[in-house]
Short mmCIF file of C-alpha atoms in Angstrom, two decimals:
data_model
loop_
_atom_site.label_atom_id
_atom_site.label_comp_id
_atom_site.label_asym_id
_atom_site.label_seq_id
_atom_site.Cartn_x
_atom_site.Cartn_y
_atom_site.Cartn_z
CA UNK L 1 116.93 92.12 121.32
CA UNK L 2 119.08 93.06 124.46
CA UNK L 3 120.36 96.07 125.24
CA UNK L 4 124.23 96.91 124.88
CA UNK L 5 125.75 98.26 127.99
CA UNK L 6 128.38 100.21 125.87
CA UNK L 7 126.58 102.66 124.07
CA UNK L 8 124.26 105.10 125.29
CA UNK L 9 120.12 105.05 125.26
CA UNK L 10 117.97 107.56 123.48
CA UNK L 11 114.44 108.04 122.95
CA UNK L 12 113.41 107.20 118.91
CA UNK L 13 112.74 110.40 117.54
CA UNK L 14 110.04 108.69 115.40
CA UNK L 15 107.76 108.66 118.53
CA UNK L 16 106.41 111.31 121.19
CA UNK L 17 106.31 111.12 125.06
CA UNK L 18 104.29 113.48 126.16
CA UNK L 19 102.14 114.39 129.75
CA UNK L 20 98.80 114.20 128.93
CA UNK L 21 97.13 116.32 131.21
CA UNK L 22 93.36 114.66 130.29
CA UNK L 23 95.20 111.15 131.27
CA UNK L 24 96.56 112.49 134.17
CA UNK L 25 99.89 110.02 132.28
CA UNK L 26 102.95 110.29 130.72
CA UNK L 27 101.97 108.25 126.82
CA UNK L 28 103.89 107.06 123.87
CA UNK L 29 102.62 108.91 120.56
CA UNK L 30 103.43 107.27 117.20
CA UNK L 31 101.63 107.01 113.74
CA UNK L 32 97.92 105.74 114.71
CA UNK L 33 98.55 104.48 118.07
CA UNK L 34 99.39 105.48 121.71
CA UNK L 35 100.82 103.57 124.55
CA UNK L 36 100.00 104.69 127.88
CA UNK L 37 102.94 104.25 130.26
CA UNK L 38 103.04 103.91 134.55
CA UNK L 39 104.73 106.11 136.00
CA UNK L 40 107.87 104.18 136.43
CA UNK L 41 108.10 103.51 133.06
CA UNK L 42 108.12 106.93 132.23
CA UNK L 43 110.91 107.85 134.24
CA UNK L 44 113.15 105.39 132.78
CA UNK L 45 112.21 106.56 129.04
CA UNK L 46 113.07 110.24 130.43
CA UNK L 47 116.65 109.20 131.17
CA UNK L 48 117.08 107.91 127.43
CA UNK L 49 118.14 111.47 126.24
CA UNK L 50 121.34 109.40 123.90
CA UNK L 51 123.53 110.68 126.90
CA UNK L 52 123.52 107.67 129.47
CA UNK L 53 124.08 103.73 129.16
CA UNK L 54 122.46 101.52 131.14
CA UNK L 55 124.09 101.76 134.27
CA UNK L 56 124.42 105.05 134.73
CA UNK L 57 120.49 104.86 133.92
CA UNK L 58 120.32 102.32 136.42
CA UNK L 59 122.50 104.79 138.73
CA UNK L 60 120.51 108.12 138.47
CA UNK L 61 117.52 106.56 139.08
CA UNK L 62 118.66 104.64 142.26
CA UNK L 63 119.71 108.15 143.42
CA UNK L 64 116.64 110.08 142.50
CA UNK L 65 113.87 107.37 144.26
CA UNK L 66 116.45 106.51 146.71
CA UNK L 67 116.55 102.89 146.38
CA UNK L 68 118.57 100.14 145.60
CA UNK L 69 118.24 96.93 143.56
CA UNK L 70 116.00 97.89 140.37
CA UNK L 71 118.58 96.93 137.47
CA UNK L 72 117.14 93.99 136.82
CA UNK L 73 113.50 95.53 136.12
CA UNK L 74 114.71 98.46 134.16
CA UNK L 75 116.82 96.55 131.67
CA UNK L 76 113.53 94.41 131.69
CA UNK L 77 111.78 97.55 130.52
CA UNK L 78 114.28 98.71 127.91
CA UNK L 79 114.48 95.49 126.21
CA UNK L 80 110.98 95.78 125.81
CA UNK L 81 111.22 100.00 124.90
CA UNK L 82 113.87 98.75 122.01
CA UNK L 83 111.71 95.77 120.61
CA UNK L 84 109.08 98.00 120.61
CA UNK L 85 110.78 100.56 118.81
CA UNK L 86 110.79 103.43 121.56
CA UNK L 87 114.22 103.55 122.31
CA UNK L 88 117.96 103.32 119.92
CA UNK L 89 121.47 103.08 120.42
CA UNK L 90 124.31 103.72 119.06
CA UNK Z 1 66.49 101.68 123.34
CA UNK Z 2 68.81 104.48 122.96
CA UNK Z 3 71.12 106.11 125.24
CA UNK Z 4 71.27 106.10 128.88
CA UNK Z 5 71.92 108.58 132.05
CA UNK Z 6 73.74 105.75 133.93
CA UNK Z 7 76.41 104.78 131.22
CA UNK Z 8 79.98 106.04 132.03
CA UNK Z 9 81.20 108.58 129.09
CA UNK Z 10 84.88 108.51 128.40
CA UNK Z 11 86.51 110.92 126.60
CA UNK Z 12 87.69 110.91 122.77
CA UNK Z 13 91.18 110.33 122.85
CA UNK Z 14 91.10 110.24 118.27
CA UNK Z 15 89.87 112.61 116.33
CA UNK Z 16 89.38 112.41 112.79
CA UNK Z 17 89.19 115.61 111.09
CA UNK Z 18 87.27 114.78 107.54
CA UNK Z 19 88.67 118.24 106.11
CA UNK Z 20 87.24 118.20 102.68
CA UNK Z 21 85.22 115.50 100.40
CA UNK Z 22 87.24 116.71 97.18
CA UNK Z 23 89.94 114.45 96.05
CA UNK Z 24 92.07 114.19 92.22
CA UNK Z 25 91.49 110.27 93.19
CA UNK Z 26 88.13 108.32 92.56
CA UNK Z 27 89.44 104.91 93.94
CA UNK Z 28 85.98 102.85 93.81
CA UNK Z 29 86.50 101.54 97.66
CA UNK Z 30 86.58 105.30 99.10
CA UNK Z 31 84.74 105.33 102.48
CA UNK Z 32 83.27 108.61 102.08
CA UNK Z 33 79.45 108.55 101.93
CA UNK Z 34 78.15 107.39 98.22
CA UNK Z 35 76.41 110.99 98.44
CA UNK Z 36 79.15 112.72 99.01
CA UNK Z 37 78.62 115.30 96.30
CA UNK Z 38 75.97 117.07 97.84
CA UNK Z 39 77.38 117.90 100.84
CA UNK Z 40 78.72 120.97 99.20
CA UNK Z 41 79.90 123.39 102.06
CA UNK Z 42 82.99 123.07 104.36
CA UNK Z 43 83.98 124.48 107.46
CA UNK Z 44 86.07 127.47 107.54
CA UNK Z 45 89.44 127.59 109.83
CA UNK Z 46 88.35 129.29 112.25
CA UNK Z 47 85.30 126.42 112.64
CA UNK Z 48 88.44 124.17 112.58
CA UNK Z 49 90.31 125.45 114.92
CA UNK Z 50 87.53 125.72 117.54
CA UNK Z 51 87.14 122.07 117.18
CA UNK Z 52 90.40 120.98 117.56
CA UNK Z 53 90.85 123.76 120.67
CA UNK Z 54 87.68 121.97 122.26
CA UNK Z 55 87.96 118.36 121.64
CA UNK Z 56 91.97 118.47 122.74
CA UNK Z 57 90.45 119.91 126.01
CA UNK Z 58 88.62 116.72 126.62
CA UNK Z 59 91.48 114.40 125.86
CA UNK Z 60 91.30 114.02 122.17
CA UNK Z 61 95.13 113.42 121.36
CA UNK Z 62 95.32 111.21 118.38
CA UNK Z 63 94.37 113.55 115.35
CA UNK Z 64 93.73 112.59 111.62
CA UNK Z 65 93.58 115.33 108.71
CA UNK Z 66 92.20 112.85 105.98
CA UNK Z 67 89.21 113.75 103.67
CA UNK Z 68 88.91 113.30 100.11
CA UNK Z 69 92.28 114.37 99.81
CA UNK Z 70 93.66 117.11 102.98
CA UNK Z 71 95.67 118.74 100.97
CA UNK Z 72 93.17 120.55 98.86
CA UNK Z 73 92.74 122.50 101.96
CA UNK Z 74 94.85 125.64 101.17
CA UNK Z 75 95.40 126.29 104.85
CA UNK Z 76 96.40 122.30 106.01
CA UNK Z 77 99.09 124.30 107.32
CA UNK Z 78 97.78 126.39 109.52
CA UNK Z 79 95.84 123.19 110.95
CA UNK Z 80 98.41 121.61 111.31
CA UNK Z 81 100.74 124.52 113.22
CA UNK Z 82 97.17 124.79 115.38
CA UNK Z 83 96.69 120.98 115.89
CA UNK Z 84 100.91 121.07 117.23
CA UNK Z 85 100.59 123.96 119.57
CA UNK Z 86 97.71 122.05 121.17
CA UNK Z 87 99.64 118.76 121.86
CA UNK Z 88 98.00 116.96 119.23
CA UNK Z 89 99.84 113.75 116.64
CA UNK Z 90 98.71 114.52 113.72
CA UNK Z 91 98.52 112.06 111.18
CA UNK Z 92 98.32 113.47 107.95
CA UNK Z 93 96.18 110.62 105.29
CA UNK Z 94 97.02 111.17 101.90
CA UNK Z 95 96.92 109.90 98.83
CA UNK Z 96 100.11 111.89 98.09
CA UNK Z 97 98.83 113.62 94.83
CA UNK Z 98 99.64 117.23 94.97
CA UNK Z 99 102.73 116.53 97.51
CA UNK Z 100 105.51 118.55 96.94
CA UNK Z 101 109.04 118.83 98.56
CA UNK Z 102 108.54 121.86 99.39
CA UNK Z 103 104.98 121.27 100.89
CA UNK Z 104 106.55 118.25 102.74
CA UNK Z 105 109.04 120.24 104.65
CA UNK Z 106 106.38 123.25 105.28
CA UNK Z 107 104.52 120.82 107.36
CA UNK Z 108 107.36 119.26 108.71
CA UNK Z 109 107.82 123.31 110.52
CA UNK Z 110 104.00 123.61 110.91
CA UNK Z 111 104.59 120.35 113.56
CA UNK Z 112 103.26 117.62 111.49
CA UNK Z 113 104.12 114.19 113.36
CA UNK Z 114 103.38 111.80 110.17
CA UNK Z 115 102.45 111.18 106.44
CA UNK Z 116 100.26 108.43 105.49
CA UNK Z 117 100.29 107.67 101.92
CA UNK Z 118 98.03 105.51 99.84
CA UNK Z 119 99.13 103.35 97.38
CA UNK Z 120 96.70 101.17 95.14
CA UNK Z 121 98.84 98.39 93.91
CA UNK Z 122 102.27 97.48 92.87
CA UNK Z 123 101.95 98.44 89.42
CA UNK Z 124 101.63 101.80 87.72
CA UNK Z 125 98.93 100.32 85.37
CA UNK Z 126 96.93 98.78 88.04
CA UNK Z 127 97.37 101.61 90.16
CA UNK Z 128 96.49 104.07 87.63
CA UNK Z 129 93.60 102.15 86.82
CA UNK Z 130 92.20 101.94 90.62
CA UNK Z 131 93.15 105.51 91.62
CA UNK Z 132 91.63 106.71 88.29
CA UNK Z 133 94.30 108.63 88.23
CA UNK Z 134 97.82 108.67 86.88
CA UNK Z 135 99.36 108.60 89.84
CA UNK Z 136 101.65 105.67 90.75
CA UNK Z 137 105.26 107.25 90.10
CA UNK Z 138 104.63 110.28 91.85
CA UNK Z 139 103.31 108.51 94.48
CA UNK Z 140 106.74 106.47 95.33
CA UNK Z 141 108.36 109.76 94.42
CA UNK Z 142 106.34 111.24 97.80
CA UNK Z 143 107.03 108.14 99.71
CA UNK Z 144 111.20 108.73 99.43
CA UNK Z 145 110.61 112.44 100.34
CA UNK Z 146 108.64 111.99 103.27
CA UNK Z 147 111.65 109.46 104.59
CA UNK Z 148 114.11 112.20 103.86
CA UNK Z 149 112.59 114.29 105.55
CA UNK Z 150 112.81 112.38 108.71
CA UNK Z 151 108.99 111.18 109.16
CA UNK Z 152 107.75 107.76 109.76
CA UNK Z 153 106.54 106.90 107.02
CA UNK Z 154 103.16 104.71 106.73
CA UNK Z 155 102.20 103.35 103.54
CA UNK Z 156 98.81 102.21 103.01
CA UNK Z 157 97.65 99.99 100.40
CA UNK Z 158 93.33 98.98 100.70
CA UNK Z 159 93.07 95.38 99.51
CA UNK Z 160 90.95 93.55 97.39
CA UNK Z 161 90.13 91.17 94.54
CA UNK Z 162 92.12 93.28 91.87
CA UNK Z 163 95.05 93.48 93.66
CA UNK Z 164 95.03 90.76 96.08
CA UNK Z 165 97.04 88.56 94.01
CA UNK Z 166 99.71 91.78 94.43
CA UNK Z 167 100.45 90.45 97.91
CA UNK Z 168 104.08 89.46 97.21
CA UNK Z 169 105.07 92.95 95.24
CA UNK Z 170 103.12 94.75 97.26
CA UNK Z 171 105.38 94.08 100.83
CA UNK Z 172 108.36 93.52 98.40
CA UNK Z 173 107.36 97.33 97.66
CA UNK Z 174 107.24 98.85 101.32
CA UNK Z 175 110.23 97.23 101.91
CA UNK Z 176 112.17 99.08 98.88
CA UNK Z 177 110.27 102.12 99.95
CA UNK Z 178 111.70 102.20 103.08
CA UNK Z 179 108.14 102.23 104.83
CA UNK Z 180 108.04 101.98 108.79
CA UNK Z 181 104.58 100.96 108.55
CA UNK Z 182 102.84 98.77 106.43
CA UNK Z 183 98.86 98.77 106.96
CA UNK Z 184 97.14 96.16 104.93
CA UNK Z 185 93.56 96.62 104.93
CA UNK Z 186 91.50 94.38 103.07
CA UNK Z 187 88.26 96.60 101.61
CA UNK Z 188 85.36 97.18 104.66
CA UNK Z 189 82.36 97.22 102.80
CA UNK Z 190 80.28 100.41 102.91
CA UNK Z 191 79.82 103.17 101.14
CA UNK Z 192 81.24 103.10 97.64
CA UNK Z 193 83.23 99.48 98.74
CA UNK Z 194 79.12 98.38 99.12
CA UNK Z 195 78.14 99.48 95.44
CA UNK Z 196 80.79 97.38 94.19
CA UNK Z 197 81.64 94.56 96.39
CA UNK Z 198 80.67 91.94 93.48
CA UNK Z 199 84.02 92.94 91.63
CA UNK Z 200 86.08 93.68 95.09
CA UNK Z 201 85.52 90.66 97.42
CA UNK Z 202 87.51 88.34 97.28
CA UNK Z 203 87.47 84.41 97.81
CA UNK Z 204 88.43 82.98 100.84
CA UNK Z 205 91.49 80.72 99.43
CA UNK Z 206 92.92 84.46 97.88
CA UNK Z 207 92.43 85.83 101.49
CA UNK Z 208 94.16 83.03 102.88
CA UNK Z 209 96.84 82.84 100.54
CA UNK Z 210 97.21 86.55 100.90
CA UNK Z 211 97.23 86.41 104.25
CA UNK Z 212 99.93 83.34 105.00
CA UNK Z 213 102.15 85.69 102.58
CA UNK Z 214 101.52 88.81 104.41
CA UNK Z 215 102.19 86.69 107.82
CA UNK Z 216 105.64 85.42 106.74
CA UNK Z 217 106.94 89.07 105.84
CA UNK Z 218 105.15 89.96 109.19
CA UNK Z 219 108.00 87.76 111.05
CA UNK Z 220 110.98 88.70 108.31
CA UNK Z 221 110.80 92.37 108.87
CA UNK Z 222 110.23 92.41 112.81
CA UNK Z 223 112.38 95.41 114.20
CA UNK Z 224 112.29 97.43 111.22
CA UNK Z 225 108.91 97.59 110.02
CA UNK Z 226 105.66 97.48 111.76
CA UNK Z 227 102.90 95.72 109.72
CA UNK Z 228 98.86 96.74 110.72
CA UNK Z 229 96.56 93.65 109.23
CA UNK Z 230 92.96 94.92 109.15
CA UNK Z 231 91.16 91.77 108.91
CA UNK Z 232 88.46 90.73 106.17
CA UNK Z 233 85.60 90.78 108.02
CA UNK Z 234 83.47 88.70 105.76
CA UNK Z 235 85.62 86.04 106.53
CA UNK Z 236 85.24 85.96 110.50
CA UNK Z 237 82.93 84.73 112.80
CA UNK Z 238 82.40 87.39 114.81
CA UNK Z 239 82.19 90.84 113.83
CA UNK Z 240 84.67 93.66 114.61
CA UNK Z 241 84.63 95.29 117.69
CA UNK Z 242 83.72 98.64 115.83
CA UNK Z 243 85.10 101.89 116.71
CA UNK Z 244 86.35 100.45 120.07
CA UNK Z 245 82.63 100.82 120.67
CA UNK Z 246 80.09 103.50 119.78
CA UNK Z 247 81.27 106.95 120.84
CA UNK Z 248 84.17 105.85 123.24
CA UNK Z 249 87.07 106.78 121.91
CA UNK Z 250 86.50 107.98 118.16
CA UNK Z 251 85.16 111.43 117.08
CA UNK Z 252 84.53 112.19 113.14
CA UNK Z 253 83.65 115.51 111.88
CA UNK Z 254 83.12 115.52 108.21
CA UNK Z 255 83.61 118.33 105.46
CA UNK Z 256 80.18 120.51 106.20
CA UNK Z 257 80.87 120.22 110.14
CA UNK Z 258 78.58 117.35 110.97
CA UNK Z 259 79.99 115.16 114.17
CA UNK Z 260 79.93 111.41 113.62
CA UNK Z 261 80.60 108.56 116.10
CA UNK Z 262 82.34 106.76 113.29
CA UNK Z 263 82.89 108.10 109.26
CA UNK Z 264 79.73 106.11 107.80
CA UNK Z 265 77.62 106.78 110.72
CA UNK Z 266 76.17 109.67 108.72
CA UNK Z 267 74.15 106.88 106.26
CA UNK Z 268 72.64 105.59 109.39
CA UNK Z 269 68.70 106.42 109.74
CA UNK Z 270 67.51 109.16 112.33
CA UNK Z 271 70.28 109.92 114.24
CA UNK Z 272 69.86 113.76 113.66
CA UNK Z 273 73.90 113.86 113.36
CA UNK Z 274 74.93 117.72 115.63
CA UNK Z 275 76.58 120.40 113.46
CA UNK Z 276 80.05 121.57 115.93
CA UNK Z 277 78.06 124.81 114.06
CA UNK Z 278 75.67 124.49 116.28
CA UNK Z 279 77.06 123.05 119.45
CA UNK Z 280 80.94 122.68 121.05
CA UNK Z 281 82.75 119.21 121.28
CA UNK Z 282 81.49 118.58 124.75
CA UNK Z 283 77.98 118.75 124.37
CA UNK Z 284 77.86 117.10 121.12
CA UNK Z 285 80.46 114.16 122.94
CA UNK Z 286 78.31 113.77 126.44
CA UNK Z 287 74.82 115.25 125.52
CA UNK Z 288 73.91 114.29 121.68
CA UNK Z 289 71.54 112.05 120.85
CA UNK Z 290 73.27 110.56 118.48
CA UNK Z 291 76.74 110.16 120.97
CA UNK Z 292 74.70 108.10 123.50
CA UNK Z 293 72.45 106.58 120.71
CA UNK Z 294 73.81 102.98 120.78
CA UNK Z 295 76.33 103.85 124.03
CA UNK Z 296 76.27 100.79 126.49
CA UNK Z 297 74.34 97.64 125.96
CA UNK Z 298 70.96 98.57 126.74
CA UNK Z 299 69.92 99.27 122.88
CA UNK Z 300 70.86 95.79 121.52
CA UNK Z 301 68.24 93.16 120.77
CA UNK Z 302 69.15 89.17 120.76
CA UNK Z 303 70.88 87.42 120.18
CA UNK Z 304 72.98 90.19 121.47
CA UNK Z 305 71.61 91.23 125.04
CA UNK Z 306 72.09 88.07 126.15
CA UNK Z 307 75.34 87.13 124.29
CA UNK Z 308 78.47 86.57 126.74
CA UNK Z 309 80.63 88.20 123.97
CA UNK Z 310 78.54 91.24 124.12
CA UNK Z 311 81.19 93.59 126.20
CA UNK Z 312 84.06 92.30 123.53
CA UNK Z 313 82.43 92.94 120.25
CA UNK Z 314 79.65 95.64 121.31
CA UNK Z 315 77.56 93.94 118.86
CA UNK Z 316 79.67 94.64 115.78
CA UNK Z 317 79.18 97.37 113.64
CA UNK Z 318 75.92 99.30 113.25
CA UNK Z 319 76.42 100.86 110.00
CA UNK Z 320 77.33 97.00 108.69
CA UNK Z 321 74.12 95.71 110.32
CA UNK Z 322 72.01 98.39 108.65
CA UNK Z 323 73.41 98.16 105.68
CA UNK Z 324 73.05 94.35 105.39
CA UNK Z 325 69.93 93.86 107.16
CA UNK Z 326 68.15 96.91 107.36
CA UNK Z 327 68.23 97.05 110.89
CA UNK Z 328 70.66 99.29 112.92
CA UNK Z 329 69.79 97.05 115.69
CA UNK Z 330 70.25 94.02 114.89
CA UNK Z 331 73.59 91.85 115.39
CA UNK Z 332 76.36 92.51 113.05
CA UNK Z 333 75.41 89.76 110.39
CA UNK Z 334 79.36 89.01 110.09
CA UNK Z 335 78.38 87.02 113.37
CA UNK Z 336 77.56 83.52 113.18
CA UNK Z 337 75.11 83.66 116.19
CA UNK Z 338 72.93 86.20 113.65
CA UNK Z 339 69.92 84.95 112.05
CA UNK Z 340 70.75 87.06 108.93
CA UNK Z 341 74.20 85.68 108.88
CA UNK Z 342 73.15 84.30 105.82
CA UNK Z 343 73.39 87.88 103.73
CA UNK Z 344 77.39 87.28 104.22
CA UNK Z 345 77.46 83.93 102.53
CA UNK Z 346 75.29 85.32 99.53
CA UNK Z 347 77.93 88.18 99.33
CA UNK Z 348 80.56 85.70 98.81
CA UNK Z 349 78.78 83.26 96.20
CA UNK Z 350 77.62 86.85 94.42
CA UNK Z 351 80.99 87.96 94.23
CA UNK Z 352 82.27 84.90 93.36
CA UNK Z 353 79.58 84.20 90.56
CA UNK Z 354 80.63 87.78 88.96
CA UNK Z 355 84.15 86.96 88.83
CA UNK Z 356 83.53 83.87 86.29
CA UNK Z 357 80.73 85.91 84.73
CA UNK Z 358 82.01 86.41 80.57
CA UNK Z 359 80.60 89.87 81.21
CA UNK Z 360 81.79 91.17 84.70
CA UNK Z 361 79.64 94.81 85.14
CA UNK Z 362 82.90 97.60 85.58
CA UNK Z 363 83.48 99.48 88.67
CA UNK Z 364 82.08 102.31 89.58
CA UNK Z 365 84.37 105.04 90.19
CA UNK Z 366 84.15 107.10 92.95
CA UNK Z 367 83.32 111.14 91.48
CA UNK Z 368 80.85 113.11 91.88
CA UNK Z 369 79.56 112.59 88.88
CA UNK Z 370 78.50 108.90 90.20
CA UNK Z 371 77.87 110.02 93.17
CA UNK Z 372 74.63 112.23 92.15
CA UNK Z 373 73.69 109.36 89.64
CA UNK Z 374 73.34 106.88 92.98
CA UNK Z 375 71.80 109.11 94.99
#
């Protein structure tokens, strides 16, 4: 699965991401199971709010951390996030 | 033996809220206790509450209202709105009798995250006949309301020698139903699943059949369902690394309040299972005999304590090895390294030997009826 670069990213509404404040991490909720995410991870699943594509993901986050050259690892990420079911498009 | 000062406690993170043992279904694999029917009194909502308040604090996130059947609970509802404002997923295990629309979208605006719901086979008259209970069409009636009303929806069917040869129907089944999960779990024997294993377990060509089947839909419907295969035990060489370990991640609190490190751990010999009655979350979690009873390794006897597999398996289950062997101590016989390893094999040939028997003995259905007559 690969993500399209056309359409914009949101987070499934069949799962959760939620601070857990016991965890001291951001985790993915979903029937019977949790994933426990870094906190880079969470930051890209915070941007997938069905408003943003990839690059301008790939933008806002270069701005906010101030950096330069982490496309590569986010689209990584988000091919993983839609096999996994986290993340839709359309 | 028992527990230690030195052992590192982590906190539950799933909690498994037992709300009632009364259920319209009497399926004869139920893993409630086989004496279920004296255990008369429940907690009120207020006890309820206090638990879920105290064991969120510690980390609990994961929450299960399962039972019997949760919904006999007239105020699920107000669990559930509880269980939401806390931060909690709630998982709501059902068999889906008694499930209305309008009860569906009610706890949809109380904050429920999911509906589980049981199905015994692919066929109304096998169903029926499992369940006990005329059940089957309302059942897939439930399963197309909770997808309309927008929650995952997780079908579970329990497998075993009745249905096993189901396989096929069965996924062709979830698939109609739209299901986004698919758990598969082939029969753990205890409690009632114990009394009649000789008509439930299966052979090991029908598990492997079943299972090849089960695999091939696995890789069909990857990306739009997820499929959970909880293995056949009996069948393995090692045993199940139980409850992610005793008391490391799982809480139970049954119907009448009593805290267990796992559902069956209740049948297990002296453990003097805390009452949240009588004591909060935390001390029952880090100070309870029975929490640090088999925590760590130090408890285990060979060919355990010395086993180099010891920190993956934790031994296997204790309620298994009691129940098998007598001896909540001793290695999980599943294990091939256990010198009673030979109780599994006997299973199999007993099982086996019943199934070509002219006169197979009929199940015993789960009620309470039964259950005072076995205990």
């Amino acid at each position: 699965m690969t993500i399209n670069p056309n359409q914009t990213i949101k987070f499934s509404p069949m799962h959760r991401l939620q601070w857990e404040e016991a965890q001291q991490k951001n985790v993915i909720l979903y029937p019977e199971g949790m994933v426990e995410l870094n906190q880079s991870s969470a930051e890209i699943l915070k941007c997938c709010d069905g408003t943003r594509n990839l690059a301008q993901i790939v933008s806002d986050l270069e701005q906010k951390f101030a950096t330069t050259g982490i496309a590569n690892d986010i689209t990584a990420f988000l091919e993983v996030a839609l096999k996994n079911g986290w993340i839709q498009q359309n | 033996m028992a527990g230690s000062n030195k052992i590192n406690i982590t906190p539950p993170r799933w909690l498994l809220a037992e709300l009632t043992y009364a259920c319209p279904l009497q399926c004869p694999y139920c893993a409630n206790p086989i004496d279920y029917a004296k255990y008369q009194s429940e907690l009120d909502t207020e006890d309820w509450k206090r638990v879920l308040t105290q064991a969120r604090k510690m980390g609990a996130v994961q929450l299960g209202f399962s039972g019997g059947e949760p919904l006999t609970r007239k105020d699920l509802p107000e669990l559930v709105k509880h269980a939401r404002d806390l931060g909690y997923y709630s998982n709501l295990i059902t068999s889906g009798y008694g499930l209305t629309e309008e009860k569906i979208v009610q706890l949809k605006e109380a904050g429920l995250d999911h509906i589980q719901v049981s199905i015994q086979a692919s066929t109304q008259e096998l169903n029926d006949h499992i369940a006990g209970t005329a059940s089957f069409e309302h059942k897939k009636d439930v399963a197309h309301l909770v997808k309309k009303h927008g929650y995952p929806m997780v079908l579970c069917v329990v497998i075993h020698r009745e249905n096993i040869h189901q396989m096929p129907q069965i996924l062709e089944m979830a698939e109609e139903l739209g299901a986004d999960y698919l758990e598969l779990a082939n029969t753990q024997y205890y409690g009632w699943a114990h009394a009649n294993r000789d008509l439930l377990l299966p052979t090991k060509a029908q598990f492997d059949q079943a299972e090849q089947i089960a695999q091939a839909f696995k890789e069909k419907v990857e990306g739009k369902m997820k499929i959970y295969y909880v293995v056949p035990d009996f069948y393995e060489d090692r045993p199940k690394a139980c409850m992610n370990g005793w008391a490391t991640t799982f809480l139970t609190i049954a119907p009448d309040g009593v805290a267990l490190p796992c559902h069956s751990a209740r049948e297990l010999p002296g453990l003097d299972c805390p009452n949240v009655k009588d004591y909060s979350i935390e001390q029952i979690w880090n100070e309870s005999k029975t929490f640090n009873f088999f925590r760590g390794f130090e408890w285990m006897k060979e060919p355990c304590s010395s086993c180099d597999e010891k920190e993956k398996d934790f031994g296997g289950c204790r309620c298994q090895a009691y129940l098998l062997s007598g001896d909540m101590y001793a290695a999980d016989p599943v294990c091939s390294k256990s010198p009673n390893h030979h109780v599994i094999q006997e299973a199999i040939d007993s099982a086996k030997a019943s199934a070509l028997a002219d006169n197979e003995k009929p199940l015993i259905f789960r009620n309470s009826k039964n259950s005072r007559l076995l205990s």
